[in-house]
Coordinates of C-alpha atoms and ligand atoms in Angstrom, one line a residue:
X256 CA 22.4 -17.2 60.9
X257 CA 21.6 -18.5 57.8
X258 CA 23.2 -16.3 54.6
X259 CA 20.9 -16.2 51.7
X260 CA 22.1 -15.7 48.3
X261 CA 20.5 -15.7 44.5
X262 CA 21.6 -17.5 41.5
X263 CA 21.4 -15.4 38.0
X264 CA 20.9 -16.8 35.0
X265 CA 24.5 -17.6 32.6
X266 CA 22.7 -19.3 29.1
X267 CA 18.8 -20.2 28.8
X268 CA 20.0 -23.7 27.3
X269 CA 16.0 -24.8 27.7
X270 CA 17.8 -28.2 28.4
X271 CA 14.9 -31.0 29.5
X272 CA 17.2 -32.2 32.1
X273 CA 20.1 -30.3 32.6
X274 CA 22.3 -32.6 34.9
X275 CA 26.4 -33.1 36.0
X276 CA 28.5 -30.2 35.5
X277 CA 32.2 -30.4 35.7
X278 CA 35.0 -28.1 35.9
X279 CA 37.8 -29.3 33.6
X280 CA 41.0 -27.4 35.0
X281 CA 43.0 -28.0 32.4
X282 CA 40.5 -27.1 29.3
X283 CA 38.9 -24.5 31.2
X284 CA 35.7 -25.6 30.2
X285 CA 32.4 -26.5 32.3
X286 CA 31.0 -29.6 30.8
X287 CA 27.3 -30.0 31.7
X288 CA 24.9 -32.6 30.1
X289 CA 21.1 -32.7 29.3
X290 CA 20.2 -36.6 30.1
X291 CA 17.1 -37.2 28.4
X292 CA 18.2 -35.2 25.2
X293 CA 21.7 -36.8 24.7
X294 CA 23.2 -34.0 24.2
X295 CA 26.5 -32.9 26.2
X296 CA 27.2 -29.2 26.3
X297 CA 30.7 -27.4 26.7
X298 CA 30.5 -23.9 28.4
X299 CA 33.9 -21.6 29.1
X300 CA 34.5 -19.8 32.4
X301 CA 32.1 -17.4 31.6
X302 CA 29.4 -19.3 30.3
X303 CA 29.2 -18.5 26.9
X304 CA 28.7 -21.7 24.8
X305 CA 31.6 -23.6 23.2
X306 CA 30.1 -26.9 21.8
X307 CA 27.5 -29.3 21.7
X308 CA 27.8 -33.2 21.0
X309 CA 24.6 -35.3 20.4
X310 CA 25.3 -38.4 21.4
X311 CA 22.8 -40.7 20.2
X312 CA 21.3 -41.7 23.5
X313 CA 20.3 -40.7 27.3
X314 CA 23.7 -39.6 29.1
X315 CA 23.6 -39.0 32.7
X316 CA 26.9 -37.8 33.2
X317 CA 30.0 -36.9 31.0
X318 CA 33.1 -36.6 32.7
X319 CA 36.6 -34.8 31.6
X320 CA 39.2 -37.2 31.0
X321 CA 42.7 -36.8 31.6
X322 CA 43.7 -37.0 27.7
X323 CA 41.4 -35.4 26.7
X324 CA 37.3 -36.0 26.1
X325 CA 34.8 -37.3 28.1
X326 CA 33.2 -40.2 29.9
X327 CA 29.9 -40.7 29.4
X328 CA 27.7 -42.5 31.5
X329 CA 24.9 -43.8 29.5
X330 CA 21.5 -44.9 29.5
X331 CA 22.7 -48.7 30.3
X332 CA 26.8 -47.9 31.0
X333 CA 29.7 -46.4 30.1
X334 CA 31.2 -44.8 26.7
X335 CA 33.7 -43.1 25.7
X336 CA 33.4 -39.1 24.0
X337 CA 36.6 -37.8 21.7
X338 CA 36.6 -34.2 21.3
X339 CA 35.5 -35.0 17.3
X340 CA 32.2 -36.0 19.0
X341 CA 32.8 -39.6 18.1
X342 CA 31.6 -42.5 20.7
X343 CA 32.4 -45.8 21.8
X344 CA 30.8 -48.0 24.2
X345 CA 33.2 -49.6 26.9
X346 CA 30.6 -51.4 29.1
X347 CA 27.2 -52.3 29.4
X348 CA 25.8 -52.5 32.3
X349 CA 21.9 -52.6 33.0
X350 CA 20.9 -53.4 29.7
X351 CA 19.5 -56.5 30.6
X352 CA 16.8 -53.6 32.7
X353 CA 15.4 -51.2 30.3
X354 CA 13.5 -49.8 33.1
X355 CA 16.9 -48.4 34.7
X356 CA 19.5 -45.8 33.7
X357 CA 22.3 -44.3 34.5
X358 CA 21.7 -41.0 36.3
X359 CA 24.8 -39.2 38.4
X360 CA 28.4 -39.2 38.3
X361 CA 31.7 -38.6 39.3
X362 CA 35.2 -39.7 39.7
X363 CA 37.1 -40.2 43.0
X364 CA 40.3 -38.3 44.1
X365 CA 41.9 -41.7 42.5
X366 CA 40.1 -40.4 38.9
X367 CA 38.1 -43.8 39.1
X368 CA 34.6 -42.9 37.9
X369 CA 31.5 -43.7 40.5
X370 CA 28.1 -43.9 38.6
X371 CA 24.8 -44.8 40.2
X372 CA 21.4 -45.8 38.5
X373 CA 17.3 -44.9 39.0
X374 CA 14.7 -46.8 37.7
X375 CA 12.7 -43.8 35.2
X376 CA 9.6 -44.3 36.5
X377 CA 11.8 -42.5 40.0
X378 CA 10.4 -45.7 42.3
X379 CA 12.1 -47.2 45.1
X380 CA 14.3 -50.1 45.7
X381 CA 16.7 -51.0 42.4
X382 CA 18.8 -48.4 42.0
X383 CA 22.5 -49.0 42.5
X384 CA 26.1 -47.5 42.7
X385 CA 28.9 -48.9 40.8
X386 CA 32.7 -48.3 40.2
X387 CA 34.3 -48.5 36.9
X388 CA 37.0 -50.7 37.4
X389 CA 39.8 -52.4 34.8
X390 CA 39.0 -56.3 34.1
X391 CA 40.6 -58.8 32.1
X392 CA 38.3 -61.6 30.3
X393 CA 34.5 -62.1 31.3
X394 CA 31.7 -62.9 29.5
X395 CA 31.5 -61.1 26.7
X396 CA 35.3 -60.1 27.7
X397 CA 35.7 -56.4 28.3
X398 CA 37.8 -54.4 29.4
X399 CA 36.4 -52.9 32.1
X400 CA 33.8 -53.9 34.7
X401 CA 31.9 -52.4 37.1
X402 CA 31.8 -53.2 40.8
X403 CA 29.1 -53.0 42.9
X404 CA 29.0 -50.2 46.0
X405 CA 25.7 -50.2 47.3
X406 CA 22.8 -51.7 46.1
X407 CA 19.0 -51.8 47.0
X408 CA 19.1 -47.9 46.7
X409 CA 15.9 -45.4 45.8
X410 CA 17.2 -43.1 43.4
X411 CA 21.3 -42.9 42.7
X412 CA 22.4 -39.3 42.6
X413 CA 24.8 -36.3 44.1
X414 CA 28.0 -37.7 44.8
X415 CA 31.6 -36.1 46.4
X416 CA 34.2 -36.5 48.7
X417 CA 36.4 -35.2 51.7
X418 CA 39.7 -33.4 50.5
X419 CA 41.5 -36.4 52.1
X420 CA 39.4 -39.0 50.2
X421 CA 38.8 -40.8 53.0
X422 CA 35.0 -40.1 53.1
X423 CA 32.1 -40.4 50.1
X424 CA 29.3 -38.4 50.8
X425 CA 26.4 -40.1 48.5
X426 CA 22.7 -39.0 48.0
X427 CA 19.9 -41.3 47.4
X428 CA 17.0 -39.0 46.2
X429 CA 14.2 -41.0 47.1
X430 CA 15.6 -41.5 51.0
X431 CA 16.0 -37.7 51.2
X432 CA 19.5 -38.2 52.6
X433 CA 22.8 -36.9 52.4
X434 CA 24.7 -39.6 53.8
X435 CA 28.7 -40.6 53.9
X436 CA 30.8 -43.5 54.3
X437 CA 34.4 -44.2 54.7
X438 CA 36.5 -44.9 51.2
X439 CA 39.4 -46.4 50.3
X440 CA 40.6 -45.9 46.2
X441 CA 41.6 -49.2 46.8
X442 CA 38.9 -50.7 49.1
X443 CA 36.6 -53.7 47.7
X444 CA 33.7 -51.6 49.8
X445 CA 32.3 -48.6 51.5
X446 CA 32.3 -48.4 55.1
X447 CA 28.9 -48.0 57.4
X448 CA 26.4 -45.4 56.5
X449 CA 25.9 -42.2 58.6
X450 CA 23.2 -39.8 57.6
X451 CA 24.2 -36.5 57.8
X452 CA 21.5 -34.6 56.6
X453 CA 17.7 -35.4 55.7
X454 CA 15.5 -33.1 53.6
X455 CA 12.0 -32.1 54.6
X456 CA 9.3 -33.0 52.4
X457 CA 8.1 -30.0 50.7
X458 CA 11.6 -28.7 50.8
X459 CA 12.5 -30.6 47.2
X460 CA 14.4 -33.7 46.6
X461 CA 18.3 -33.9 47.6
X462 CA 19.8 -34.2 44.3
X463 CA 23.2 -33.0 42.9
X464 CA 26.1 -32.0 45.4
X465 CA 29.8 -30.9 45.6
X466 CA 32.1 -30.1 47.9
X467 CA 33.6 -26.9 48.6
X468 CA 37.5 -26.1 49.7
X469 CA 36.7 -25.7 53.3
X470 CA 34.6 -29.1 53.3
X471 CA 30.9 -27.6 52.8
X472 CA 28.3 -29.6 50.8
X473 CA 26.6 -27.7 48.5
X474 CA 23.0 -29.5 47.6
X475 CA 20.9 -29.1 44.8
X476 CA 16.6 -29.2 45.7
X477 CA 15.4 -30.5 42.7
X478 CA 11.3 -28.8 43.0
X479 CA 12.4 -27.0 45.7
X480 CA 14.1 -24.1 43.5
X481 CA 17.0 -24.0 45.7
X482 CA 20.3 -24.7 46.4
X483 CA 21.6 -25.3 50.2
X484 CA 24.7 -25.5 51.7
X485 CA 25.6 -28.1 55.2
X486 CA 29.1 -27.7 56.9
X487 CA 30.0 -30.7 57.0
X488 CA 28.5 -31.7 60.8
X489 CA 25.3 -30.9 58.7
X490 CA 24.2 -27.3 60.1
X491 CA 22.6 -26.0 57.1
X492 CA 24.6 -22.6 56.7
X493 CA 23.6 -20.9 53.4
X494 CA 20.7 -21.2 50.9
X495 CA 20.8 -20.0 47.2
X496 CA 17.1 -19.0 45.5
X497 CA 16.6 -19.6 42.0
X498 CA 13.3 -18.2 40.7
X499 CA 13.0 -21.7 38.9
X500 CA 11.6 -24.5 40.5
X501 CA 14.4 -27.6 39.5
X502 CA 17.9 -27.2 40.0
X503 CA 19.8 -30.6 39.4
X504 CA 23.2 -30.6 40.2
X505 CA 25.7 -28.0 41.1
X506 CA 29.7 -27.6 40.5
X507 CA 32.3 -25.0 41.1
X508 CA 34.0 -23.7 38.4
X509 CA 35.2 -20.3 36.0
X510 CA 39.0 -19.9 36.2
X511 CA 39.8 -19.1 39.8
X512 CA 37.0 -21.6 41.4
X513 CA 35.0 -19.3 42.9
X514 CA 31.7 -19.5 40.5
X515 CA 29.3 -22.2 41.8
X516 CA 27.5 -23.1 38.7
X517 CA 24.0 -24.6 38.9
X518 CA 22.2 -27.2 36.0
X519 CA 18.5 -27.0 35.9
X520 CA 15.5 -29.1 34.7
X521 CA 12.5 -27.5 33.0
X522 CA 10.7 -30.6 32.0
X523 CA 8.3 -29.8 34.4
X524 CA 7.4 -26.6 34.5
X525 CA 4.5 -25.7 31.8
X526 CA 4.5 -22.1 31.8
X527 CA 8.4 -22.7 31.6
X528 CA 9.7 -19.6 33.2
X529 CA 12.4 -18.2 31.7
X530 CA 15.8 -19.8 32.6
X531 CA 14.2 -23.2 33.3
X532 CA 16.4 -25.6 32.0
X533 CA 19.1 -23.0 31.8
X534 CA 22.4 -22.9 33.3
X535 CA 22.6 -20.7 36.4
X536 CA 25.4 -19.0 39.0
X537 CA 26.5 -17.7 41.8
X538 CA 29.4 -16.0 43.7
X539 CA 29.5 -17.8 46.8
X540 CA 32.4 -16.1 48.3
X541 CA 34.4 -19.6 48.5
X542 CA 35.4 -22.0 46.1
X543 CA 36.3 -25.6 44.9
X544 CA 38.6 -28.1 43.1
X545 CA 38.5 -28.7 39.7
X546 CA 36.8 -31.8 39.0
X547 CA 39.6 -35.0 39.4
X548 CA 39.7 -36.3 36.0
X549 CA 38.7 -39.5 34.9
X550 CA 41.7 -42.0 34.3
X551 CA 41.5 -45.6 32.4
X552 CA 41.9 -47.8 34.6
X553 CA 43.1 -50.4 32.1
X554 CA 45.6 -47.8 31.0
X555 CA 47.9 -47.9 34.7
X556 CA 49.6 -50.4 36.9
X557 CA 47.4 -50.3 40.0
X558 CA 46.1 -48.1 41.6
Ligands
LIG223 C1 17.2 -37.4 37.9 C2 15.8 -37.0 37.6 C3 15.1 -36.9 38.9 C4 15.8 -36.0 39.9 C5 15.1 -36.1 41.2 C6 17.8 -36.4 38.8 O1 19.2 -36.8 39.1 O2 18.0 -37.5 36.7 O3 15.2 -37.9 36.7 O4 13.8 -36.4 38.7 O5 17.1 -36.4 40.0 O6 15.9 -35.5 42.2
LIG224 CA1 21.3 -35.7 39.6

């Protein structure tokens, strides 16, 4: 039996493309970002706004940091956010390809941060998911550099892992696919593909995921105005309506876990029906991990 559940509506943000929220554990704050705005938006446990950063550019993804502010991964790479809303760049990346950005998201159990790209006109075939990772020298030195995953990829997007670690599970949009592989922290790359779950079309595109505490994947249908949760064999198991038709990404959150928070995009809806764009909710009756926090790798000895 499939449970069916509905979101309600936590702040009417109107973003354009509300994208990558994040539980920080230790701030007690949701971060969430709208891409194509800039903007990076901090929420508390109950949703009521905290803070907004313009940051001068698209950001896909901002992600809590273990000192304190945020990652950001931007329209070509990565930057750096301080809580005084000041930025630094720490790596370009595709901006050599205006016609890519960054799009989703998220570090590993190791806190190394995995980011993948889309071309913006959403077509096939040069999308591709990197790792931030520490280097010393290069051309123009830096840093940091970022290794390549997978490449060849439709559109980047939804990213999380087993509570082990030892599996990714990785969405490419455009493939309709929720597929894993196995990981290592410490491994140069991923191991084989297995497709776990494919989407129908007419059901939405497979966008953002996360992972609950008892291994379910909870997916985003970005047009398909719901959100839909696979055990992890893939049985789809629960399915969360949303009277709007975009919901991007999804994260649990609030101070005991148990909120399953849910970004939306109202870009694309005309009429835009109220909440589209918004930031949305639900109870689940489970919950999930913080977010792991993002941790410079040029900062440790090894990993
Ligand atoms: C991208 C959007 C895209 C959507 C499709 C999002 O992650 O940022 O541009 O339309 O995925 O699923
Ligand atoms: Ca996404």
């Amino acid at each position: 039996m499939v449970r069916h559940l509905k979101a309600e509506l936590v702040d009417d943000m109107r973003a354009v493309l509300g994208e990558g929220p994040a539980w920080d554990g230790e701030t007690r704050e949701l971060v969430t970002v709208d891409i194509l705005s800039g903007t990076v938006h901090i929420h508390d446990g109950v949703g009521r706004r905290r803070a907004v950063y313009d940051v001068g550019g698209h950001v896909g993804s901002a992600l809590p940091a273990a000192n304190g502010g945020w990652l950001l991964v931007t329209g070509d790479g990565f930057a750096f956010l301080e809580r005084d809303g000041s930025v630094r760049d720490l790596l370009a990346v595709v901006a050599d390809q205006p016609d890519l950005r960054f799009n989703d998201a998220k570090c590993d159990p190791w806190g190394q941060a995995l980011a993948g790209t889309m071309r913006y006109d959403e077509t096939a075939g040069s999308a591709t998911l990197y790792r931030l990772e520490a280097a010393f020298g290069g051309e123009p030195p830096s840093r940091f550099r970022a290794r390549v995953l997978l490449d060849h990829l439709g559109l980047a997007n939804g990213l999380g892992w087993s509570a082990e670690g030892d599996t990714l599970y990785f969405i490419d949009s455009l493939s309709r696919t929720v597929a894993s592989h196995p990981y290592r922290g410490d491994g140069d790359q991923l191991g084989p593909r297995r497709v776990l779950v494919v989407i129908d079309e007419g059901q939405g595109l497979p966008d953002g995921m996360c992972v609950d505490e008892t291994g379910g994947l909870w997916v985003a249908l970005y047009g398909g105005g719901v959100v839909q949760r696979f055990r992890p064999d893939g049985e789809l198991d629960t399915v969360v309506s949303l009277p709007v038709a975009n919901p991007t990404s999804v994260a649990f959150g609030g101070v005991d876990g148990d909120r399953l928070f849910i970004t939306t995009a109202g870009r694309q809806e005309a009429a835009d029906g109220k909440g589209a764009g918004g930031l949305w909710a639900v109870d689940p009756g489970t919950s999930g991990r913080p977010a792991t926090l993002w941790r410079d790798p040029t900062m440790s000895k090894g990993r």
